[in-house]
Coordinates of C-alpha atoms and ligand atoms in Angstrom, one line a residue:
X289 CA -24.5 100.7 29.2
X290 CA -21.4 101.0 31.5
X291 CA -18.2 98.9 30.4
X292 CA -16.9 96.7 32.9
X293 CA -13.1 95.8 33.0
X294 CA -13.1 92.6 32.6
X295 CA -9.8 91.2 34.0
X296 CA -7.4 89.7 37.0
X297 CA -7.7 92.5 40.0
X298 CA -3.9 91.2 41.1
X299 CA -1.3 89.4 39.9
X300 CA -1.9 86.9 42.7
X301 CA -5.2 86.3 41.4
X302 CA -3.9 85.8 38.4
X303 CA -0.8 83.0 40.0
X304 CA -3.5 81.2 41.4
X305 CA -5.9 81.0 38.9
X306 CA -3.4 80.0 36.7
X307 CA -1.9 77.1 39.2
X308 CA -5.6 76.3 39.7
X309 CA -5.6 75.5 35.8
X310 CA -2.5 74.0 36.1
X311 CA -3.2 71.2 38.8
X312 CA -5.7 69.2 38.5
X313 CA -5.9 65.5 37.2
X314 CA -3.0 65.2 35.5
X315 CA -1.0 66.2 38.9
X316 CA -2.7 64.2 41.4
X317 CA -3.4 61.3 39.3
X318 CA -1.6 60.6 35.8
X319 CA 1.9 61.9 37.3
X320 CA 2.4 59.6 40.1
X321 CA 1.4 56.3 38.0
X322 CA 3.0 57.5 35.2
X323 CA 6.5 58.2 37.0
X324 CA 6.4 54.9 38.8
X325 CA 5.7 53.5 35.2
X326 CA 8.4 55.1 33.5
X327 CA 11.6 54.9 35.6
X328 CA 10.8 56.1 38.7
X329 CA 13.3 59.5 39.2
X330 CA 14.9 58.7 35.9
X331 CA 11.1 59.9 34.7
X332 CA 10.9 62.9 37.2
X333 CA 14.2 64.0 36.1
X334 CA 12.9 63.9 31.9
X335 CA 9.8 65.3 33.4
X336 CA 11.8 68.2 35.1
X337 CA 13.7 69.0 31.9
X338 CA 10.6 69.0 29.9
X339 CA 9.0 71.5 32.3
X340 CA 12.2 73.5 31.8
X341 CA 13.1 73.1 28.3
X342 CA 9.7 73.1 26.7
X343 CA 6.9 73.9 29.3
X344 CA 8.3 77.4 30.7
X345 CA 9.3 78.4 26.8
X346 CA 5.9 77.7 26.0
X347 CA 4.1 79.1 28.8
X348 CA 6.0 82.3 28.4
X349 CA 4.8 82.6 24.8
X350 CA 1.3 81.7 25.3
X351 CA 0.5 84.4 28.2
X352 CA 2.1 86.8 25.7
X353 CA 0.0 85.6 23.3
X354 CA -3.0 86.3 24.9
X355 CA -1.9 89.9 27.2
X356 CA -0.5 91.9 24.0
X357 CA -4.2 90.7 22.1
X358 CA -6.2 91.6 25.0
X359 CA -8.6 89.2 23.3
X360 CA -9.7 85.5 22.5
X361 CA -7.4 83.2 20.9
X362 CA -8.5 83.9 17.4
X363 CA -8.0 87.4 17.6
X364 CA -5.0 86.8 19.0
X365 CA -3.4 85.0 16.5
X366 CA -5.1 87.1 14.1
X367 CA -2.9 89.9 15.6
X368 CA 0.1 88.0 14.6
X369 CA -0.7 87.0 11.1
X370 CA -4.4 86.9 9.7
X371 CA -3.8 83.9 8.1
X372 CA -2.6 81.8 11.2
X373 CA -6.5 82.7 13.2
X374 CA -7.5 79.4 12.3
X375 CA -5.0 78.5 15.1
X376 CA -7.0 79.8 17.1
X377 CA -10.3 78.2 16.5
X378 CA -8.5 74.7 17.5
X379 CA -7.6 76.3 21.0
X380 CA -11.0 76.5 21.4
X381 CA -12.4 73.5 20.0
X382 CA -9.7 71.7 22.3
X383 CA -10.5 72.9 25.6
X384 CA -14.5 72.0 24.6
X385 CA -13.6 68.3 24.0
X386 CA -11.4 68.1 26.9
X387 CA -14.3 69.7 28.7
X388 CA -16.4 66.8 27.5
X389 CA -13.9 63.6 29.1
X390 CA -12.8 65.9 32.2
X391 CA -16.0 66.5 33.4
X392 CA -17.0 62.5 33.4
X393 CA -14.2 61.9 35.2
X394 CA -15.0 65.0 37.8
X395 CA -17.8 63.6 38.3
X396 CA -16.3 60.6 39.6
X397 CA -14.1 62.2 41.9
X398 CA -17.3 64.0 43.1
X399 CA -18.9 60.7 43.5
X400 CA -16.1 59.5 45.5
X401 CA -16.0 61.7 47.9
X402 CA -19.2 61.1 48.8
X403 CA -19.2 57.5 49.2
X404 CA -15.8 57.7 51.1
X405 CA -18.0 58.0 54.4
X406 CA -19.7 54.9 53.4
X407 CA -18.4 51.7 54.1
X408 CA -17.3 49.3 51.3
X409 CA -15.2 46.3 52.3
X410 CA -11.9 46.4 50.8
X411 CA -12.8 43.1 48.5
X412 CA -15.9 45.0 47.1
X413 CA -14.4 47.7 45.9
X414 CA -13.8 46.6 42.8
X415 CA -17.7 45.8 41.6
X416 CA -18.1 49.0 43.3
X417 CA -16.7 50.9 40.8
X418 CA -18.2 48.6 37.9
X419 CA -21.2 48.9 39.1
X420 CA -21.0 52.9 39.5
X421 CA -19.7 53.6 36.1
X422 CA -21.8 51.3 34.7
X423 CA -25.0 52.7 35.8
X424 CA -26.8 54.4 33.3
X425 CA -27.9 57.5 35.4
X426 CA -25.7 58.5 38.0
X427 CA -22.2 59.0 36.4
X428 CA -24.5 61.4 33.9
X429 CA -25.8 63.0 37.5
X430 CA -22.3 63.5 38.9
X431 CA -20.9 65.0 35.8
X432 CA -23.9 67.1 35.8
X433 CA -23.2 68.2 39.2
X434 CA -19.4 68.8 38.5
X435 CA -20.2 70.7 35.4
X436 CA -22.5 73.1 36.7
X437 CA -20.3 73.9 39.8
X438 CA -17.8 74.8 37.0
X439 CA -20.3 76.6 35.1
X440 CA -21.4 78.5 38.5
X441 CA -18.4 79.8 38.8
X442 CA -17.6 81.4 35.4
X443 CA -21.2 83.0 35.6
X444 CA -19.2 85.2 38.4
X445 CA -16.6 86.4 35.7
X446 CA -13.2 86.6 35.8
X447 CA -12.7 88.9 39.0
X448 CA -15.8 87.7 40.9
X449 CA -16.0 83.9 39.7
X450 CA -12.4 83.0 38.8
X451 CA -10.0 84.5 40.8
X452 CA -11.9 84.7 44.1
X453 CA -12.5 81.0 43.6
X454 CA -9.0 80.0 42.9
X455 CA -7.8 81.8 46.1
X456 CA -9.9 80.1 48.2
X457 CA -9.5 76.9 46.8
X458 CA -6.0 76.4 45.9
X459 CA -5.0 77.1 49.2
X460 CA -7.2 74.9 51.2
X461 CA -6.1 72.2 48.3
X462 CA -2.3 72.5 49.1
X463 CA -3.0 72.9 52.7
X464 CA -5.2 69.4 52.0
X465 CA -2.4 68.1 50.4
X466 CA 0.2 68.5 52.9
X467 CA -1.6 66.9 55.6
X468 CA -2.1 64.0 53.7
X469 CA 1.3 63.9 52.9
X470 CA 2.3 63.7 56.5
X471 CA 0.1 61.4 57.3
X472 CA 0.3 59.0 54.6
X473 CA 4.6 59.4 55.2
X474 CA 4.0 58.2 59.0
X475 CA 2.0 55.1 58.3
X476 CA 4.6 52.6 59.3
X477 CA 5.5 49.6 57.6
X478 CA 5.8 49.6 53.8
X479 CA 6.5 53.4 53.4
X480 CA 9.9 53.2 52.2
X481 CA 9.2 50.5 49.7
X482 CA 6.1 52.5 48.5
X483 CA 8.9 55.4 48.1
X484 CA 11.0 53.1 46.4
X485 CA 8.2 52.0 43.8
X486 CA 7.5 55.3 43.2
X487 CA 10.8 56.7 42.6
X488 CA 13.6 54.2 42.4
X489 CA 15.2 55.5 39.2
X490 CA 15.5 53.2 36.1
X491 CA 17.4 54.5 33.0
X492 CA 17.0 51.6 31.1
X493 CA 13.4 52.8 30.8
X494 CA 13.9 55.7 29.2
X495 CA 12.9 55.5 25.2
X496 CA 11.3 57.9 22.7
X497 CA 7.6 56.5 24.0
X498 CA 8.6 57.4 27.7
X499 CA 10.0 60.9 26.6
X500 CA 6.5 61.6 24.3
X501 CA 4.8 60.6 28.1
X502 CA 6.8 62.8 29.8
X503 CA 6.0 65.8 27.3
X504 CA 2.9 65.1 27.3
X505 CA 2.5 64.8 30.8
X506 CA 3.9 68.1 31.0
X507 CA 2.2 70.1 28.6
X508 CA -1.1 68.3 30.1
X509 CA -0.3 69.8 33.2
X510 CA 0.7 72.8 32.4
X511 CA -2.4 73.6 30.8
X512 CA -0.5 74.1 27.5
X513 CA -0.8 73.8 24.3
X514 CA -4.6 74.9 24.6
X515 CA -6.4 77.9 24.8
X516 CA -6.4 78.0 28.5
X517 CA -3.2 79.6 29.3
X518 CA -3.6 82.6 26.5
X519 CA -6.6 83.4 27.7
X520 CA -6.2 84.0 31.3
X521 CA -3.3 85.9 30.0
X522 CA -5.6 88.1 27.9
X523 CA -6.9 89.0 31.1
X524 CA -3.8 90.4 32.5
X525 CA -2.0 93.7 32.2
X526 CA 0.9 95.2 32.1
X527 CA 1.4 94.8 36.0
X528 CA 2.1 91.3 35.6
X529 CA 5.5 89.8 35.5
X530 CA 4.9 87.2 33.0
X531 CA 8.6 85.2 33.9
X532 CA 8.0 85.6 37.6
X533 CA 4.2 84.1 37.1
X534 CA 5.4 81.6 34.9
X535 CA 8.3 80.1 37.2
X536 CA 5.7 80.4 40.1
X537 CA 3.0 78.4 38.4
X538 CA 5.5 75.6 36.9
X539 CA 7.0 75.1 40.4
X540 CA 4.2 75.0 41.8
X541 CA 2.6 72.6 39.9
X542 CA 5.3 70.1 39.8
X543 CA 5.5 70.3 43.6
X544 CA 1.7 69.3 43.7
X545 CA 2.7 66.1 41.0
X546 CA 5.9 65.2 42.9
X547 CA 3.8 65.5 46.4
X548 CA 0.6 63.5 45.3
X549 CA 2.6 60.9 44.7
X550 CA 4.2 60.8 48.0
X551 CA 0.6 60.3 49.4
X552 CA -0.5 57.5 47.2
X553 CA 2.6 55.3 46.8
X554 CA 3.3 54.9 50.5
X555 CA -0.4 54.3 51.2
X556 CA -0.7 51.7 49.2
X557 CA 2.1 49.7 50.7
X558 CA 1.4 50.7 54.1
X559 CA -1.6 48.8 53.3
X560 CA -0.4 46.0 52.3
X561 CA -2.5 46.5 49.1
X562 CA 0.9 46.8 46.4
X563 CA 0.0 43.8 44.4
X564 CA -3.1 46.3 43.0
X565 CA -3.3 47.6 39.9
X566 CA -1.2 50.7 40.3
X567 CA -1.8 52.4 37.2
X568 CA -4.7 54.5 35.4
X569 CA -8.5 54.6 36.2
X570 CA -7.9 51.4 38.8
X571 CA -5.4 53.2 41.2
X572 CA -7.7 55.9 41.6
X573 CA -11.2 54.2 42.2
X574 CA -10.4 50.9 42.9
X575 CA -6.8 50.6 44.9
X576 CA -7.0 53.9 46.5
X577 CA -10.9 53.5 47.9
X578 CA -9.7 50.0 49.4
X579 CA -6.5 51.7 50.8
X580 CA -8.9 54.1 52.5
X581 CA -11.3 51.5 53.9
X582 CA -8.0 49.0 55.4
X583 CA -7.7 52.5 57.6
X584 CA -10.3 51.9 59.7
X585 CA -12.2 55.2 60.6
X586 CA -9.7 57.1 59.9
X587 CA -9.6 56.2 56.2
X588 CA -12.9 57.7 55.9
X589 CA -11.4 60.9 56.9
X590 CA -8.7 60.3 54.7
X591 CA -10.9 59.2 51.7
X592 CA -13.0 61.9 52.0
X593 CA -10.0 64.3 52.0
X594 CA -8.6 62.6 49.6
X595 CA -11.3 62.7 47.0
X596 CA -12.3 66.3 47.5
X597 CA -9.4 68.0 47.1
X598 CA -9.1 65.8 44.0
X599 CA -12.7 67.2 42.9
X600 CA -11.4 70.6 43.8
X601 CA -8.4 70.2 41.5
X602 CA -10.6 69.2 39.0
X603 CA -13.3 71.8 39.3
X604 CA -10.2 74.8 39.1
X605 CA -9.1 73.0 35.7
X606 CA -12.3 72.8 34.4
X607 CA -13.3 76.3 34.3
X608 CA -10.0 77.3 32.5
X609 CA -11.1 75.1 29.8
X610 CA -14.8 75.9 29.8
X611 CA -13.5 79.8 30.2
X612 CA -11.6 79.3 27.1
X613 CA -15.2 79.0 24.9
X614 CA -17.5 81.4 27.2
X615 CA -14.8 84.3 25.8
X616 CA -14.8 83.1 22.0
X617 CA -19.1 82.8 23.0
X618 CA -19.1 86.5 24.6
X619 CA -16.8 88.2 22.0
X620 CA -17.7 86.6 19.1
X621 CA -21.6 86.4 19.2
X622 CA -21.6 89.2 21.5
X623 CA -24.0 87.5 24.1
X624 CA -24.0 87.8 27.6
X625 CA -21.3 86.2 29.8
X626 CA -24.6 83.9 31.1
X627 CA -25.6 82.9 27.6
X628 CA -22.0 82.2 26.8
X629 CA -21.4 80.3 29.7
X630 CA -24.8 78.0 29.8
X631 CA -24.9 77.3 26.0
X632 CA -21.1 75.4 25.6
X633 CA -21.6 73.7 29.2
X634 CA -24.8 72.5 28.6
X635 CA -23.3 70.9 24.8
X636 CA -20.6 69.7 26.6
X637 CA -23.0 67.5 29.1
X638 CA -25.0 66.3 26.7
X639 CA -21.8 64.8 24.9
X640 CA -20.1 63.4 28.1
X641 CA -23.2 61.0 27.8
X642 CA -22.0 58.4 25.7
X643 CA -18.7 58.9 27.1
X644 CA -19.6 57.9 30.4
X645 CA -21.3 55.2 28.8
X646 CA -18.2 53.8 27.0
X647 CA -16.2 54.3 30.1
X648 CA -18.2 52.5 32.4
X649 CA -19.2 49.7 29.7
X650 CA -16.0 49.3 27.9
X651 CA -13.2 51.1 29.7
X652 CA -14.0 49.7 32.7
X653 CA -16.5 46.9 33.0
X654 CA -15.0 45.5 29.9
X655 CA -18.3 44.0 28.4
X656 CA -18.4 45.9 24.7
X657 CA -20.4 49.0 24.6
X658 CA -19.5 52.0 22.5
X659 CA -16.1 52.1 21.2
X660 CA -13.3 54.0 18.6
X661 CA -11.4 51.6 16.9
X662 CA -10.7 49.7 20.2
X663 CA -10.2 52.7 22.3
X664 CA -13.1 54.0 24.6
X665 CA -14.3 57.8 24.0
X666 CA -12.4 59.0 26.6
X667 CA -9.0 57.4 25.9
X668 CA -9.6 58.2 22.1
X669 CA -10.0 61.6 22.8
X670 CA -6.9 61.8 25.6
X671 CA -5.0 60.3 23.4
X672 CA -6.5 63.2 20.4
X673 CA -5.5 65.8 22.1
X674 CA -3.0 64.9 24.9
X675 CA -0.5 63.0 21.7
X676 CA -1.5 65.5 18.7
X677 CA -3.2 68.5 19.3
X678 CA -1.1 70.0 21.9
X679 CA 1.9 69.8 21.1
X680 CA 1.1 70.7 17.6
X681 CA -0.6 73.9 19.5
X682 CA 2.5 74.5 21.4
X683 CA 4.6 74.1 18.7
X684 CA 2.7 76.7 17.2
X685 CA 2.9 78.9 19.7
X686 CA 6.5 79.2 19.8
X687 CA 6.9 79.6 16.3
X688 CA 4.7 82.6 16.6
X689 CA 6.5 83.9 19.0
X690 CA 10.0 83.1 17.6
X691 CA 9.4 83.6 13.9
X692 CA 6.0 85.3 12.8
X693 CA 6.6 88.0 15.9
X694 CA 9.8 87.7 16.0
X695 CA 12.0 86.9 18.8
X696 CA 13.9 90.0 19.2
X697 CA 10.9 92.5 19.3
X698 CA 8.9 89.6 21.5
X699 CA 10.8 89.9 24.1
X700 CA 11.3 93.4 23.7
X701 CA 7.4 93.9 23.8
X702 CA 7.2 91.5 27.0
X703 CA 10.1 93.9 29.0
X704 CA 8.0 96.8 27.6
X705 CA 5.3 96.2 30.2
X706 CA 8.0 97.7 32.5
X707 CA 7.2 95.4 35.2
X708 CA 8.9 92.1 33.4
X709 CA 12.9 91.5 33.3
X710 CA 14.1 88.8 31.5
X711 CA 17.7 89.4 32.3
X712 CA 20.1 86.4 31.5
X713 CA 17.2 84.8 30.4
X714 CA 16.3 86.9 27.5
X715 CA 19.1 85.1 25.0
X716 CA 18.1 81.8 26.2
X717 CA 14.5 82.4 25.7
X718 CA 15.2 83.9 22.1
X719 CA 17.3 81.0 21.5
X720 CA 15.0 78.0 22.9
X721 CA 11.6 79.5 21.4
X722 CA 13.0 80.0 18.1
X723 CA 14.8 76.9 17.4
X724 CA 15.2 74.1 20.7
X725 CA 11.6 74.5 21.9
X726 CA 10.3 73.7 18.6
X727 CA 12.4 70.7 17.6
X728 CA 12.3 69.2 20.5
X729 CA 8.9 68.9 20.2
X730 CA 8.8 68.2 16.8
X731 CA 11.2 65.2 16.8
X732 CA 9.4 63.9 20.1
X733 CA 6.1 64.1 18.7
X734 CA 7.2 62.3 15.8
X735 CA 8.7 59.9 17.2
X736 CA 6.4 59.3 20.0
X737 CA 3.4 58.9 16.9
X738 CA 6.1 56.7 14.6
X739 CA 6.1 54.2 18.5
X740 CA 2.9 54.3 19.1
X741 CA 1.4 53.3 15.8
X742 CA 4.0 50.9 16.0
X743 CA 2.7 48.9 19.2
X744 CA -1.0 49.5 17.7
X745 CA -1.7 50.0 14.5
X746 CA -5.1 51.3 15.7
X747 CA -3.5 54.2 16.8
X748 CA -3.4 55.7 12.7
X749 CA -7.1 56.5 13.6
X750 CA -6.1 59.1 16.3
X751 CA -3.3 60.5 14.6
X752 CA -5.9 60.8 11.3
X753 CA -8.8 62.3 13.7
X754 CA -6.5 64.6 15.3
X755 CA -5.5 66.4 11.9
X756 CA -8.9 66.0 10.6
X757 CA -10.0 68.6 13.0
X758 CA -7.0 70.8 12.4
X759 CA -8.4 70.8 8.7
X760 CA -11.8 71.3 10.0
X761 CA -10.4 74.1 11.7
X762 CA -8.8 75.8 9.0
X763 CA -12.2 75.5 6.6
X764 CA -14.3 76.6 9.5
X765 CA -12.0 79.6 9.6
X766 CA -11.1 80.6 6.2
X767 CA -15.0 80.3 5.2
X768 CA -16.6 82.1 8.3
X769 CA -14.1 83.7 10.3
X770 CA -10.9 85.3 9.0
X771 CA -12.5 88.5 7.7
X772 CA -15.0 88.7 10.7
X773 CA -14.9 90.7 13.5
X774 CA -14.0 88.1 16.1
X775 CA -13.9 90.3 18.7
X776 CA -11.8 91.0 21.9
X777 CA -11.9 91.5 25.3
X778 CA -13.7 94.9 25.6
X779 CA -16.6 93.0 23.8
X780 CA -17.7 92.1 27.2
X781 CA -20.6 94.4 28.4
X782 CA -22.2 94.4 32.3
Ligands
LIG83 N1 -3.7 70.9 33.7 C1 -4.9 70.2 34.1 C2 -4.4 68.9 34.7 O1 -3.3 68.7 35.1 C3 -5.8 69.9 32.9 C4 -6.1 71.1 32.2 C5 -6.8 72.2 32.6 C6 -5.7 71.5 30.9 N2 -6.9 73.2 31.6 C7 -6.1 72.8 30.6 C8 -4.9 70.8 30.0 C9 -5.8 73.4 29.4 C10 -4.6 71.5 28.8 C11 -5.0 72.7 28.5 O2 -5.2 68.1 35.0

């Protein structure tokens, strides 16, 4: 048996991949209804300092992670201290149930796309969606669809699947992306009030609940906070330049978060359609399909564009996640990259059943149906790991980095790769990952739970479910895995 390398073949590949991890949902979607939500540029600016403050810190720390391990997460963090592995096991079991809720809604987009050529009046719209998502069979089709093109693509590897996919597709998205923002910018009438919803800045909106959302947000779309980002590091060498990388893909992605929104907003004016719901799963299937359709032929074109590079955006953040437990899969059970690659996306269709059920039945049509505590599936689990998990992970990360590393010899380890220079940067990092990364998220997480429980009380359930499975975690690991062989990145055999 040969070894294969397995492994990014440039550090391009690796950008893009990366970015193609990085923007998806949360950039094209969430961000613009959240920002006009929040404050307009009041939110882009707490947004901005997040990415900054927390979201570069972290990002920095996680690639590390993952490049000096060469290996899953859980051998990763076994490499800083045996006793913190179990850390690892929840940045895998994270990205599987994000898997789970990001495929249903993939599907979706996929399903959109589609039907963008076909014509719904703009009144219709509305039943159009309930009557998608509440049909039994196709949703569970589309996500099918969505999660095997994913799947597809991991099956290639890292080199072959990955990164050749990502180049391919995240150009043609941004290239996507900028059309539409042209074109959406020249529609006349109502595109400087749609601006003007979108980003007039409010301050009096800022409070501890907005500044949780704009973490969030960030380390959502970041990819943080999650195996996703150590991993694809693992696959990296020393010829990478993890600060240059890092600035490239947070720029990046909030370009693609501030420019979606300069598509959708003015759109929606333009077309006389601003007294829609502007916010969550409505703006995207309901307002935006009946934006399309008020275009004439045109908005089929512009539908169709619309969706699919949406899908695409998708389908690039979907394999970092479903990446994340194909490499636990390969290393630890040492199993082919096929085997490792079918078995988690075919558990994770069979659970994005009932929660395309509980979507369509109580998310959207709003008639009962399968429920947690009042929340559907998929905004119970959002909320599970968007709220908890990840910025418990992230905090995690950086105290790794910071304390149980050590910031000094860190950072000395990351310029040891020869190609990386932290420069001026290099006090500022050791200062923010030891000691402002971490509180800041600490004190917004707490405060951002001690608000939310506040408004609903309902809200104790995901806070308890969320630490349930860190506890989960920890047995899993201290009974099965800690002194294990769990493997690392030479595990995988052609
Ligand atoms: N960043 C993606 C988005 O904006 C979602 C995503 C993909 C993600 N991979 C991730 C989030 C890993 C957290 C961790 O939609």
């Amino acid at each position: 048996m040969k070894k294969k390398s397995v492994g990014f073949a440039s550090g391009i590949g690796f950008i893009l991949a990366a970015a193609g991890s990085a923007v998806g949902l949360g950039n094209l979607w969430a961000f613009p209804y959240k920002t006009s939500a929040n404050g307009g540029a009041a939110f882009v600016l707490m947004y901005i300092i997040c990415v900054l403050f927390i979201g570069v810190v972290a990002m920095i720390s996680e690639i590390f992670i993952g490049r000096r391990a060469q290996a899953n997460p859980i051998t990763a963090y076994k490499k800083a201290n045996k006793n913190m592995g179990f850390f690892g096991l929840i940045l895998i079991a994270v990205p599987f149930i994000i898997t789970c809720y990001y495929g249903v809604l993939g599907g979706y987009t996929l399903r959109f796309a589609i039907s963008s050529f076909s014509s719904v009046d703009a009144s219709m719209v509305g039943s159009d969606l309930i009557a998608f998502s509440t049909n039994r069979i196709i949703p569970v089709v589309c996500t099918f669809i969505f999660i095997s093109i994913s799947a597809f693509i991991i099956l290639g590897g890292v080199k072959d699947g990955i990164e050749k996919s990502s180049k391919i597709l995240m150009p043609s998205l941004f290239v996507i992306l900028i059309f539409l923002v042209i074109y959406c910018l020249n529609l006349g009438d109502g595109v400087v009030e749609g601006l003007k919803y979108y980003l007039y800045p409010d301050f009096s909106q800022i409070s501890f609940r907005s500044v949780l959302v704009a973490m969030g947000q960030a380390f959502f779309s970041l990819s943080l906070g999650m195996g996703a980002m150590m991993v694809y590091g693992s696959y990296t060498g020393k010829e990478i330049n993890i600060l240059k990388s890092t600035a490239m893909i947070c720029i990046f992605d909030t370009l693609v978060a501030l420019l979606a929104g300069l598509t959708i907003f003015p759109a929606v004016f333009a077309m006389d359609l601003q007294d829609s719901r502007l916010s969550g799963i409505v703006l995207m299937f309901v307002t935006l399909p009946a934006v399309f359709s008020k275009m004439g032929f045109m908005g089929k074109i512009i539908g169709f564009l619309f969706f699919f590079m949406v899908a695409i955006a998708a389908i690039t953040s979907v394999i970092s996640l479903l990446e994340v437990v194909t490499q636990f899969f390969i290393q630890k059970f040492k199993i082919s990259r096929k085997k490792a690659a079918m078995i988690p996306a075919m558990l994770c269709l069979v659970i994005s059943i009932p929660i395309a059920y509980s979507l369509g039945d109580f998310g959207i049509a709003e008639v009962g149906g399968l429920n947690a505590f009042g929340f559907d599936f998929l905004t119970f689990l959002d909320e599970i790991t968007n709220a908890v998990l990840m910025p418990v992970a992230a905090f995690v990360a950086c105290i790794t980095v910071g304390w149980v590393i050590g910031a000094k010899k860190a950072t000395e380890e990351i310029e040891a790769d020869g190609t990386t220079k932290l420069g001026w940067f290099k006090p500022i990092f050791q200062i923010m990952v030891c000691y402002i990364t971490p509180l800041f998220i600490l004190i917004v997480e707490i405060m951002g739970i001690y608000t939310s429980v506040k408004a609903n009380p309902n809200y104790w359930w995901i806070v308890g479910f969320a630490y349930g499975l860190i506890a989960l975690c920890a047995i899993v690991y201290f009974a099965f895995l800690k002194n294990k062989n769990t493997g690392t990145n030479a595990d995988e055999i052609d």
